[in-house]
Amino acid sequence: MHNKSVAELSRELESGKISSVELTREFLDRIKAEDGQYNSFITVTDDQAMAYAKAADEQRAAGKAGAWTGVPLAHKDIFCTSGVTTTAGSKMLANFVPPYDATVTANFRAAGAVCLGKTNMDEFAMGSSNESSFFGPVTNPWGLNSGDKRVPGGSSGGSAAAIAARLVPAATATDTGGSIRQPAALCGITGLKPTYGRVSRHGMIAFASSLDQGGTMARTAEDNALMLNVMAGFDPKDSTSADRAVPDYTATLKEPLKGLRIGLPKEYFSDQLSPAMEEQVRNAVKEYEKQGAIVKEVSLPHAKLAIAAYYVIAPAEASANLSRFDGVRYGYRCEDPQDLNDLYTRTRAEGFGGEVKRRILVGTYALSAGYFDAYYLKAQKVRRLIQQDFINAFKEVDVLMSPVSPSPAFVQGEKTSDPVTMYLEDIFTIAVNLAGVPAMSVPAGFVDGLPVGLQIIGNYFEEARLLNAAHQFQQVTDWHQKLPQ
């Protein structure tokens, strides 16, 4: 059963071939036996999961089941879960037990899904490799047979690794600068970052509020559509939530692609992309041409400025958001503080990891008197230019396609000593977050035995079009079905 998709498991439960209790126990046993080598989970909720599974079986017996009733999944440990520890991968919140659910977790609970636990992540979602977690790095299931441990990408690497290792069929995730698409690409699964505001951020621990977006991870585009059906929608508890109708994202999956206009941004097929990676991406685009899609080159002229703008805006917002973790209200507190200043200083020094401290310092500097106009304000102006690039491109084409990352999964520890090199891993994903448009990663081949992701970018609130394009690609390819050895 652990090799089946969400859609397949839902049908198995509907037919009565297996119960949710049996299914949940199989996944929990698999996590217990296998996750020691991946470290993809921070918390596993055995007792709660079994209770939910039992309730789901009772719902099905009463004829009150939906597509998600009794289906297991996991939540990234950045979504608050009532009564379950929510850490954001940080020592600062290692013992934090929220008294409420995030809107995303509440929606899945209401849909009857069974939460198996909380997945590992870069601390406060700051990282591109899942090596900054207080609970240890996550190991990518791919490439283990070579003797090297490789990163799963970040910050949603725990969710991606758990799905790739078949420890869970689906998991929630978040994307601030590529944190869904990059791990999905490096782990050979399918991940979707929706339009900013499409999924509620209520109860999602903030990193950079104008960039953070909850999204989906699973093996197939169809499973991502099933997840988005539950997650999307207006939420009055989130002031940035979009008040727009939510379509059935599974309804248009099978529409033909004939006439689909695909744009290839010339800035994303540059010297920064290895020939082997480019070959896999262009081969994937050829599959779309075989289905009747029309391909043309387009330009995103300000894409080269995205990294610089992002690493001013995101740290500035992180600096403001993380100021609440001061040892006074909740979270970690240093022992025996001498005075209030000592309490603040040692709590934050001891509670935050190196990458979080680095971004807080950069962000505080960018917001400081005398530098706000020179850095933060200018970065926001560049952001508007980047957004306009996408608006202009979508006047010519329906979707954009590009690589997700410049290289496959790299070896753990290879780039931790050079933050700038690490930041460049997000060079093809960050502009999407600055603009707020939706994008997804779809498995599209292998380089050196490691997965490669195809990035599909859409216009605002056109997630259905992206899912349709990804689903049709997966009908004629089997990259998404490949298993790590």
Short mmCIF file of C-alpha atoms in Angstrom, two decimals:
data_model
loop_
_atom_site.label_atom_id
_atom_site.label_comp_id
_atom_site.label_asym_id
_atom_site.label_seq_id
_atom_site.Cartn_x
_atom_site.Cartn_y
_atom_site.Cartn_z
CA MET A 1 0.00 0.00 0.00
CA HIS A 2 2.86 2.42 0.64
CA ASN A 3 3.59 2.52 -3.11
CA LYS A 4 0.11 3.75 -3.99
CA SER A 5 -0.85 7.38 -4.63
CA VAL A 6 -3.40 9.32 -2.60
CA ALA A 7 -5.99 8.83 -5.33
CA GLU A 8 -5.36 5.06 -5.35
CA LEU A 9 -5.48 4.81 -1.56
CA SER A 10 -8.74 6.75 -1.49
CA ARG A 11 -10.25 4.24 -3.93
CA GLU A 12 -8.92 1.29 -1.92
CA LEU A 13 -10.55 2.69 1.22
CA GLU A 14 -13.79 3.41 -0.64
CA SER A 15 -13.97 -0.18 -1.94
CA GLY A 16 -13.31 -1.61 1.51
CA LYS A 17 -10.18 -3.50 0.41
CA ILE A 18 -8.35 -1.97 3.36
CA SER A 19 -9.36 -0.01 6.43
CA SER A 20 -7.84 3.27 7.53
CA VAL A 21 -6.65 1.60 10.73
CA GLU A 22 -4.74 -1.02 8.72
CA LEU A 23 -3.36 1.58 6.32
CA THR A 24 -2.29 3.95 9.08
CA ARG A 25 -0.58 1.16 11.00
CA GLU A 26 1.35 0.13 7.87
CA PHE A 27 2.71 3.66 7.39
CA LEU A 28 3.50 4.13 11.08
CA ASP A 29 5.42 0.85 11.14
CA ARG A 30 7.30 1.89 8.01
CA ILE A 31 8.26 5.24 9.56
CA LYS A 32 9.51 3.48 12.68
CA ALA A 33 11.57 1.01 10.66
CA GLU A 34 12.96 3.30 7.95
CA ASP A 35 13.12 6.93 9.06
CA GLY A 36 16.28 6.49 11.10
CA GLN A 37 18.28 6.83 7.89
CA TYR A 38 16.40 9.89 6.62
CA ASN A 39 15.43 11.89 9.74
CA SER A 40 12.45 13.22 7.83
CA PHE A 41 10.13 13.38 10.86
CA ILE A 42 10.49 15.48 14.01
CA THR A 43 7.34 14.14 15.68
CA VAL A 44 5.36 10.98 14.94
CA THR A 45 1.85 10.98 16.41
CA ASP A 46 1.14 7.26 16.72
CA ASP A 47 -1.74 7.33 19.20
CA GLN A 48 -3.46 10.33 17.68
CA ALA A 49 -3.10 8.91 14.17
CA MET A 50 -4.68 5.60 15.18
CA ALA A 51 -7.55 7.45 16.86
CA TYR A 52 -8.15 9.49 13.71
CA ALA A 53 -7.99 6.34 11.60
CA LYS A 54 -10.57 4.62 13.75
CA ALA A 55 -12.87 7.65 13.48
CA ALA A 56 -12.38 7.68 9.69
CA ASP A 57 -13.42 4.04 9.41
CA GLU A 58 -16.54 4.83 11.42
CA GLN A 59 -17.31 7.73 9.07
CA ARG A 60 -16.98 5.47 6.04
CA ALA A 61 -19.21 2.86 7.66
CA ALA A 62 -21.82 5.59 8.19
CA GLY A 63 -21.59 6.66 4.54
CA LYS A 64 -20.13 10.08 5.34
CA ALA A 65 -16.77 9.72 3.65
CA GLY A 66 -14.98 12.07 1.28
CA ALA A 67 -11.88 11.66 -0.87
CA TRP A 68 -9.54 12.23 2.09
CA THR A 69 -11.38 10.25 4.75
CA GLY A 70 -8.86 7.87 6.32
CA VAL A 71 -5.98 8.79 3.99
CA PRO A 72 -2.66 9.37 5.84
CA LEU A 73 -0.50 12.46 5.36
CA ALA A 74 2.07 14.50 7.29
CA HIS A 75 2.38 18.21 8.03
CA LYS A 76 5.50 20.31 7.77
CA ASP A 77 6.43 21.30 11.31
CA ILE A 78 5.71 24.95 10.58
CA PHE A 79 1.92 24.46 10.67
CA CYS A 80 0.44 24.68 14.17
CA THR A 81 -1.27 21.49 15.32
CA SER A 82 -3.45 21.59 18.41
CA GLY A 83 -1.95 19.50 21.20
CA VAL A 84 1.05 18.43 19.08
CA THR A 85 4.51 19.97 19.36
CA THR A 86 5.22 22.49 16.60
CA THR A 87 8.89 23.47 16.45
CA ALA A 88 9.61 25.15 13.08
CA GLY A 89 12.83 23.12 13.25
CA SER A 90 14.20 25.38 16.02
CA LYS A 91 15.44 25.05 19.57
CA MET A 92 13.46 28.22 20.19
CA LEU A 93 10.18 26.27 19.82
CA ALA A 94 11.37 22.77 20.75
CA ASN A 95 8.70 22.50 23.47
CA PHE A 96 5.94 24.63 21.96
CA VAL A 97 2.54 22.92 21.93
CA PRO A 98 -0.04 25.14 20.17
CA PRO A 99 -3.55 25.37 21.65
CA TYR A 100 -5.04 25.70 18.16
CA ASP A 101 -4.77 24.36 14.61
CA ALA A 102 -3.52 26.25 11.59
CA THR A 103 -6.26 26.66 8.98
CA VAL A 104 -4.46 24.16 6.72
CA THR A 105 -4.26 21.45 9.39
CA ALA A 106 -7.82 22.15 10.51
CA ASN A 107 -9.05 21.75 6.93
CA PHE A 108 -7.40 18.35 6.56
CA ARG A 109 -8.73 17.23 9.92
CA ALA A 110 -12.23 18.27 8.86
CA ALA A 111 -11.76 16.35 5.60
CA GLY A 112 -11.02 13.17 7.58
CA ALA A 113 -7.30 12.88 6.75
CA VAL A 114 -5.05 11.07 9.22
CA CYS A 115 -2.00 13.04 10.35
CA LEU A 116 0.97 10.73 10.93
CA GLY A 117 3.24 13.45 12.34
CA LYS A 118 5.30 16.57 11.69
CA THR A 119 8.13 16.63 9.17
CA ASN A 120 11.63 18.05 9.60
CA MET A 121 12.61 21.37 8.05
CA ASP A 122 15.26 24.06 7.94
CA GLU A 123 15.01 26.23 11.04
CA PHE A 124 12.16 28.72 10.59
CA ALA A 125 12.16 27.69 6.90
CA MET A 126 15.52 29.40 6.32
CA GLY A 127 17.66 27.20 4.12
CA SER A 128 18.00 25.46 0.78
CA SER A 129 19.34 22.09 1.94
CA ASN A 130 17.54 21.08 5.17
CA GLU A 131 20.82 21.17 7.07
CA SER A 132 19.92 24.02 9.46
CA SER A 133 17.31 22.13 11.52
CA PHE A 134 17.93 21.97 15.29
CA PHE A 135 16.84 18.32 15.01
CA GLY A 136 19.56 17.39 12.55
CA PRO A 137 19.81 17.33 8.76
CA VAL A 138 17.43 15.39 6.53
CA THR A 139 18.96 12.87 4.11
CA ASN A 140 17.66 12.53 0.57
CA PRO A 141 16.55 8.93 -0.16
CA TRP A 142 18.17 9.27 -3.59
CA GLY A 143 21.88 8.58 -3.92
CA LEU A 144 22.33 6.63 -0.69
CA ASN A 145 23.65 3.62 -2.60
CA SER A 146 26.62 5.72 -3.79
CA GLY A 147 27.86 6.07 -0.22
CA ASP A 148 27.28 9.84 -0.13
CA LYS A 149 24.48 11.40 1.86
CA ARG A 150 22.78 14.06 -0.24
CA VAL A 151 20.56 16.94 0.74
CA PRO A 152 16.82 16.79 -0.01
CA GLY A 153 16.59 20.53 -0.59
CA GLY A 154 15.00 22.98 1.75
CA SER A 155 13.23 24.14 3.63
CA SER A 156 10.50 21.51 3.10
CA GLY A 157 13.06 18.70 2.79
CA GLY A 158 11.48 16.54 5.47
CA SER A 159 8.15 16.42 3.64
CA ALA A 160 9.87 15.70 0.31
CA ALA A 161 12.16 12.98 1.68
CA ALA A 162 9.29 11.26 3.52
CA ILE A 163 7.25 11.07 0.30
CA ALA A 164 10.22 9.91 -1.80
CA ALA A 165 10.98 7.18 0.75
CA ARG A 166 7.29 6.14 0.71
CA LEU A 167 6.90 6.87 4.43
CA VAL A 168 3.80 8.95 3.66
CA PRO A 169 1.78 9.46 0.45
CA ALA A 170 1.50 13.26 0.77
CA ALA A 171 2.59 16.14 2.97
CA THR A 172 1.96 19.83 3.41
CA ALA A 173 4.83 22.26 2.83
CA THR A 174 5.63 25.95 2.51
CA ASP A 175 7.47 27.97 -0.12
CA THR A 176 9.14 31.33 0.53
CA GLY A 177 11.81 31.28 -2.17
CA GLY A 178 11.54 27.79 -3.65
CA SER A 179 11.07 25.65 -0.54
CA ILE A 180 8.46 23.40 -2.15
CA ARG A 181 9.75 23.22 -5.69
CA GLN A 182 13.44 22.70 -4.94
CA PRO A 183 12.96 19.77 -2.50
CA ALA A 184 10.36 18.27 -4.85
CA ALA A 185 12.86 18.43 -7.71
CA LEU A 186 15.77 17.02 -5.71
CA CYS A 187 13.67 14.16 -4.29
CA GLY A 188 11.83 13.23 -7.50
CA ILE A 189 8.29 14.09 -6.40
CA THR A 190 5.65 16.63 -7.46
CA GLY A 191 5.18 19.89 -5.54
CA LEU A 192 3.01 22.98 -6.02
CA LYS A 193 3.42 26.53 -4.69
CA PRO A 194 0.04 28.25 -5.20
CA THR A 195 -0.59 31.92 -5.89
CA TYR A 196 0.17 34.12 -2.88
CA GLY A 197 -3.06 34.30 -0.87
CA ARG A 198 -4.61 31.15 -2.34
CA VAL A 199 -3.89 29.12 0.85
CA SER A 200 -4.36 30.61 4.31
CA ARG A 201 -1.26 31.46 6.33
CA HIS A 202 -3.16 31.47 9.63
CA GLY A 203 -1.28 29.26 12.08
CA MET A 204 1.72 28.96 9.75
CA ILE A 205 4.78 30.22 11.64
CA ALA A 206 6.04 33.26 9.75
CA PHE A 207 9.42 33.68 8.07
CA ALA A 208 8.79 36.42 5.47
CA SER A 209 5.11 37.34 5.49
CA SER A 210 4.88 38.80 1.97
CA LEU A 211 6.58 35.72 0.46
CA ASP A 212 5.48 32.71 2.55
CA GLN A 213 2.90 30.43 0.92
CA GLY A 214 1.57 27.06 2.01
CA GLY A 215 1.40 24.39 -0.66
CA THR A 216 1.32 20.72 -1.56
CA MET A 217 3.70 17.79 -2.02
CA ALA A 218 2.86 14.32 -3.29
CA ARG A 219 3.93 11.83 -5.93
CA THR A 220 1.55 12.93 -8.69
CA ALA A 221 -0.13 16.05 -10.02
CA GLU A 222 -3.50 14.42 -9.34
CA ASP A 223 -2.62 14.04 -5.66
CA ASN A 224 -1.53 17.68 -5.52
CA ALA A 225 -4.91 18.65 -6.98
CA LEU A 226 -6.69 16.62 -4.30
CA MET A 227 -4.62 18.38 -1.63
CA LEU A 228 -5.27 21.85 -3.02
CA ASN A 229 -9.02 21.14 -3.05
CA VAL A 230 -8.75 20.93 0.76
CA MET A 231 -6.21 23.70 1.36
CA ALA A 232 -7.35 26.53 -0.95
CA GLY A 233 -9.93 29.12 0.00
CA PHE A 234 -10.61 32.42 1.69
CA ASP A 235 -9.87 32.66 5.40
CA PRO A 236 -11.01 35.71 7.40
CA LYS A 237 -8.29 34.91 9.95
CA ASP A 238 -5.62 35.76 7.36
CA SER A 239 -5.62 39.36 6.10
CA THR A 240 -3.64 38.33 3.00
CA SER A 241 -6.05 35.54 2.03
CA ALA A 242 -7.61 35.94 -1.42
CA ASP A 243 -11.41 36.09 -1.48
CA ARG A 244 -11.89 34.14 -4.69
CA ALA A 245 -13.95 31.07 -5.58
CA VAL A 246 -12.11 27.75 -5.42
CA PRO A 247 -12.56 25.44 -8.42
CA ASP A 248 -12.37 21.65 -8.30
CA TYR A 249 -8.73 21.24 -9.26
CA THR A 250 -9.27 17.64 -10.37
CA ALA A 251 -12.00 18.57 -12.88
CA THR A 252 -9.66 19.80 -15.63
CA LEU A 253 -6.74 17.39 -15.20
CA LYS A 254 -7.60 15.42 -18.33
CA GLU A 255 -8.06 18.32 -20.73
CA PRO A 256 -5.83 18.01 -23.83
CA LEU A 257 -2.80 20.28 -24.16
CA LYS A 258 -3.17 21.04 -27.87
CA GLY A 259 -2.59 24.76 -28.38
CA LEU A 260 -1.02 25.34 -24.96
CA ARG A 261 1.45 28.21 -25.33
CA ILE A 262 4.70 27.53 -23.47
CA GLY A 263 7.33 30.20 -22.89
CA LEU A 264 10.96 29.39 -22.18
CA PRO A 265 12.60 32.31 -20.31
CA LYS A 266 15.98 32.79 -21.98
CA GLU A 267 17.45 34.04 -18.69
CA TYR A 268 16.86 30.60 -17.13
CA PHE A 269 18.80 28.73 -19.84
CA SER A 270 22.13 30.40 -19.21
CA ASP A 271 25.68 29.40 -18.29
CA GLN A 272 24.51 28.86 -14.70
CA LEU A 273 22.68 25.74 -15.87
CA SER A 274 24.74 22.65 -16.61
CA PRO A 275 24.34 21.11 -20.10
CA ALA A 276 23.10 17.84 -18.59
CA MET A 277 20.37 19.62 -16.61
CA GLU A 278 19.35 21.69 -19.62
CA GLU A 279 19.08 18.58 -21.76
CA GLN A 280 16.61 16.95 -19.38
CA VAL A 281 14.47 20.08 -19.20
CA ARG A 282 14.39 20.53 -22.98
CA ASN A 283 13.52 16.85 -23.44
CA ALA A 284 10.56 17.38 -21.13
CA VAL A 285 9.44 20.39 -23.19
CA LYS A 286 9.59 18.21 -26.33
CA GLU A 287 7.03 15.87 -24.73
CA TYR A 288 4.67 18.84 -24.53
CA GLU A 289 5.28 19.64 -28.17
CA LYS A 290 4.31 16.08 -29.04
CA GLN A 291 0.97 16.76 -27.33
CA GLY A 292 0.35 19.84 -29.47
CA ALA A 293 1.82 22.58 -27.29
CA ILE A 294 3.44 25.60 -28.94
CA VAL A 295 6.85 26.66 -27.58
CA LYS A 296 8.51 30.06 -27.90
CA GLU A 297 11.31 31.95 -26.18
CA VAL A 298 10.36 34.80 -23.83
CA SER A 299 12.29 37.17 -21.61
CA LEU A 300 12.20 38.00 -17.91
CA PRO A 301 14.73 40.85 -18.09
CA HIS A 302 14.91 41.56 -14.36
CA ALA A 303 15.30 37.92 -13.30
CA LYS A 304 19.02 38.48 -12.66
CA LEU A 305 18.09 40.87 -9.83
CA ALA A 306 15.82 38.41 -8.01
CA ILE A 307 18.46 36.91 -5.69
CA ALA A 308 19.69 40.33 -4.57
CA ALA A 309 16.17 41.68 -3.98
CA TYR A 310 15.03 38.55 -2.17
CA TYR A 311 17.97 38.48 0.24
CA VAL A 312 17.12 42.01 1.35
CA ILE A 313 13.33 41.62 1.60
CA ALA A 314 13.18 38.15 3.17
CA PRO A 315 15.75 38.80 5.94
CA ALA A 316 14.12 42.18 6.70
CA GLU A 317 10.74 40.52 7.20
CA ALA A 318 12.36 37.69 9.17
CA SER A 319 14.01 40.22 11.46
CA ALA A 320 10.61 41.72 12.25
CA ASN A 321 8.75 38.41 12.57
CA LEU A 322 11.31 36.73 14.81
CA SER A 323 11.57 39.65 17.23
CA ARG A 324 8.70 38.05 19.18
CA PHE A 325 10.97 35.20 20.29
CA ASP A 326 12.56 36.99 23.22
CA GLY A 327 12.18 34.55 26.12
CA VAL A 328 9.29 36.50 27.67
CA ARG A 329 6.04 35.25 26.17
CA TYR A 330 6.67 31.74 24.87
CA GLY A 331 9.40 29.56 23.45
CA TYR A 332 12.91 28.94 24.73
CA ARG A 333 14.24 30.98 27.67
CA CYS A 334 17.86 31.00 28.85
CA GLU A 335 18.60 29.80 32.38
CA ASP A 336 19.16 32.24 35.26
CA PRO A 337 19.18 35.57 33.39
CA GLN A 338 20.93 38.34 35.30
CA ASP A 339 18.66 41.10 34.02
CA LEU A 340 16.28 41.86 31.15
CA ASN A 341 19.07 42.61 28.70
CA ASP A 342 20.79 39.34 29.58
CA LEU A 343 17.48 37.50 29.12
CA TYR A 344 17.00 38.88 25.60
CA THR A 345 20.61 38.45 24.55
CA ARG A 346 21.24 34.90 25.76
CA THR A 347 17.78 33.60 24.87
CA ARG A 348 18.18 34.64 21.24
CA ALA A 349 21.85 33.65 21.05
CA GLU A 350 21.14 30.18 22.45
CA GLY A 351 17.74 29.63 20.83
CA PHE A 352 18.48 30.52 17.20
CA GLY A 353 20.83 28.63 14.89
CA GLY A 354 23.54 30.13 12.69
CA GLU A 355 21.51 30.65 9.50
CA VAL A 356 18.64 32.32 11.36
CA LYS A 357 21.04 34.66 13.17
CA ARG A 358 22.70 35.56 9.87
CA ARG A 359 19.39 36.54 8.28
CA ILE A 360 18.20 38.47 11.34
CA LEU A 361 21.43 40.49 11.28
CA VAL A 362 21.16 41.19 7.54
CA GLY A 363 17.50 42.11 7.85
CA THR A 364 17.98 44.37 10.86
CA TYR A 365 20.78 46.18 9.05
CA ALA A 366 18.65 46.67 5.93
CA LEU A 367 15.84 48.17 8.01
CA SER A 368 18.05 50.40 10.13
CA ALA A 369 18.04 54.20 9.96
CA GLY A 370 20.04 55.44 7.02
CA TYR A 371 19.88 52.14 5.12
CA PHE A 372 16.12 51.53 4.70
CA ASP A 373 15.89 53.59 1.51
CA ALA A 374 19.16 52.29 0.10
CA TYR A 375 18.33 48.61 0.55
CA TYR A 376 14.79 47.64 1.56
CA LEU A 377 12.92 50.30 -0.41
CA LYS A 378 15.05 49.75 -3.50
CA ALA A 379 14.56 45.98 -3.26
CA GLN A 380 10.79 46.49 -3.20
CA LYS A 381 11.02 48.61 -6.35
CA VAL A 382 12.99 45.84 -8.06
CA ARG A 383 10.34 43.39 -6.90
CA ARG A 384 7.71 45.40 -8.76
CA LEU A 385 9.79 45.25 -11.94
CA ILE A 386 10.09 41.46 -11.59
CA GLN A 387 6.33 41.17 -11.13
CA GLN A 388 5.78 43.21 -14.28
CA ASP A 389 8.08 40.87 -16.21
CA PHE A 390 5.74 37.98 -15.43
CA ILE A 391 2.63 40.02 -16.27
CA ASN A 392 4.14 40.87 -19.65
CA ALA A 393 5.21 37.28 -20.33
CA PHE A 394 1.71 35.93 -19.68
CA LYS A 395 0.32 38.23 -22.33
CA GLU A 396 2.23 36.07 -24.83
CA VAL A 397 2.07 32.56 -23.32
CA ASP A 398 -0.06 30.43 -21.01
CA VAL A 399 2.73 28.94 -18.89
CA LEU A 400 6.48 29.29 -18.48
CA MET A 401 8.82 26.31 -18.18
CA SER A 402 12.34 26.21 -16.80
CA PRO A 403 14.68 24.21 -14.57
CA VAL A 404 13.95 24.19 -10.84
CA SER A 405 17.55 24.08 -9.65
CA PRO A 406 20.93 24.55 -11.36
CA SER A 407 22.15 21.11 -10.26
CA PRO A 408 20.86 17.84 -8.79
CA ALA A 409 21.04 17.09 -5.06
CA PHE A 410 24.49 17.89 -3.68
CA VAL A 411 26.39 16.13 -0.89
CA GLN A 412 25.60 17.12 2.70
CA GLY A 413 28.07 19.67 4.03
CA GLU A 414 29.29 20.64 0.58
CA LYS A 415 27.94 24.20 0.64
CA THR A 416 27.25 25.00 4.31
CA SER A 417 30.48 26.98 4.68
CA ASP A 418 29.58 29.29 1.78
CA PRO A 419 26.14 30.90 2.28
CA VAL A 420 26.22 32.80 -1.03
CA THR A 421 26.77 29.59 -3.02
CA MET A 422 23.89 28.01 -1.09
CA TYR A 423 21.61 30.98 -1.84
CA LEU A 424 22.30 30.58 -5.58
CA GLU A 425 20.60 27.17 -5.47
CA ASP A 426 17.32 29.14 -5.54
CA ILE A 427 18.23 31.19 -8.60
CA PHE A 428 15.38 29.79 -10.76
CA THR A 429 12.68 29.81 -8.06
CA ILE A 430 12.93 33.08 -6.13
CA ALA A 431 11.44 35.41 -8.77
CA VAL A 432 8.18 33.43 -8.59
CA ASN A 433 7.78 34.27 -4.90
CA LEU A 434 8.65 37.93 -5.43
CA ALA A 435 5.92 38.11 -8.08
CA GLY A 436 3.43 35.95 -6.15
CA VAL A 437 2.54 33.73 -9.12
CA PRO A 438 1.93 29.95 -8.83
CA ALA A 439 4.54 27.39 -9.86
CA MET A 440 5.24 23.70 -9.49
CA SER A 441 7.98 21.12 -9.90
CA VAL A 442 7.41 17.93 -11.86
CA PRO A 443 9.88 15.01 -12.10
CA ALA A 444 11.49 15.19 -15.55
CA GLY A 445 14.49 12.89 -15.70
CA PHE A 446 17.81 12.11 -14.05
CA VAL A 447 21.37 13.43 -14.08
CA ASP A 448 24.03 11.17 -12.56
CA GLY A 449 21.27 8.98 -11.15
CA LEU A 450 19.64 11.88 -9.30
CA PRO A 451 16.21 13.41 -10.02
CA VAL A 452 15.70 16.56 -12.09
CA GLY A 453 12.64 18.79 -11.79
CA LEU A 454 10.79 20.73 -14.50
CA GLN A 455 9.40 24.03 -13.22
CA ILE A 456 6.01 25.08 -14.60
CA ILE A 457 5.01 28.67 -13.81
CA GLY A 458 1.50 30.02 -14.29
CA ASN A 459 -0.45 33.25 -14.20
CA TYR A 460 -2.19 34.37 -11.02
CA PHE A 461 -4.74 31.86 -9.68
CA GLU A 462 -4.23 29.50 -12.61
CA GLU A 463 -3.20 26.50 -10.52
CA ALA A 464 -5.69 24.35 -12.43
CA ARG A 465 -3.80 24.99 -15.67
CA LEU A 466 -0.49 24.01 -14.05
CA LEU A 467 -1.95 20.84 -12.60
CA ASN A 468 -3.47 19.94 -15.96
CA ALA A 469 -0.11 20.44 -17.71
CA ALA A 470 1.71 18.38 -15.08
CA HIS A 471 -0.89 15.60 -15.12
CA GLN A 472 -0.82 15.23 -18.90
CA PHE A 473 3.00 15.09 -18.80
CA GLN A 474 2.77 12.31 -16.21
CA GLN A 475 0.44 10.34 -18.46
CA VAL A 476 3.20 9.97 -21.07
CA THR A 477 6.26 9.73 -18.77
CA ASP A 478 7.08 7.63 -15.72
CA TRP A 479 9.69 9.81 -13.96
CA HIS A 480 7.28 10.37 -11.06
CA GLN A 481 7.01 6.59 -10.51
CA LYS A 482 10.73 5.98 -10.06
CA LEU A 483 11.86 4.76 -6.64
CA PRO A 484 15.14 5.40 -4.81
CA GLN A 485 17.17 2.21 -4.59
#
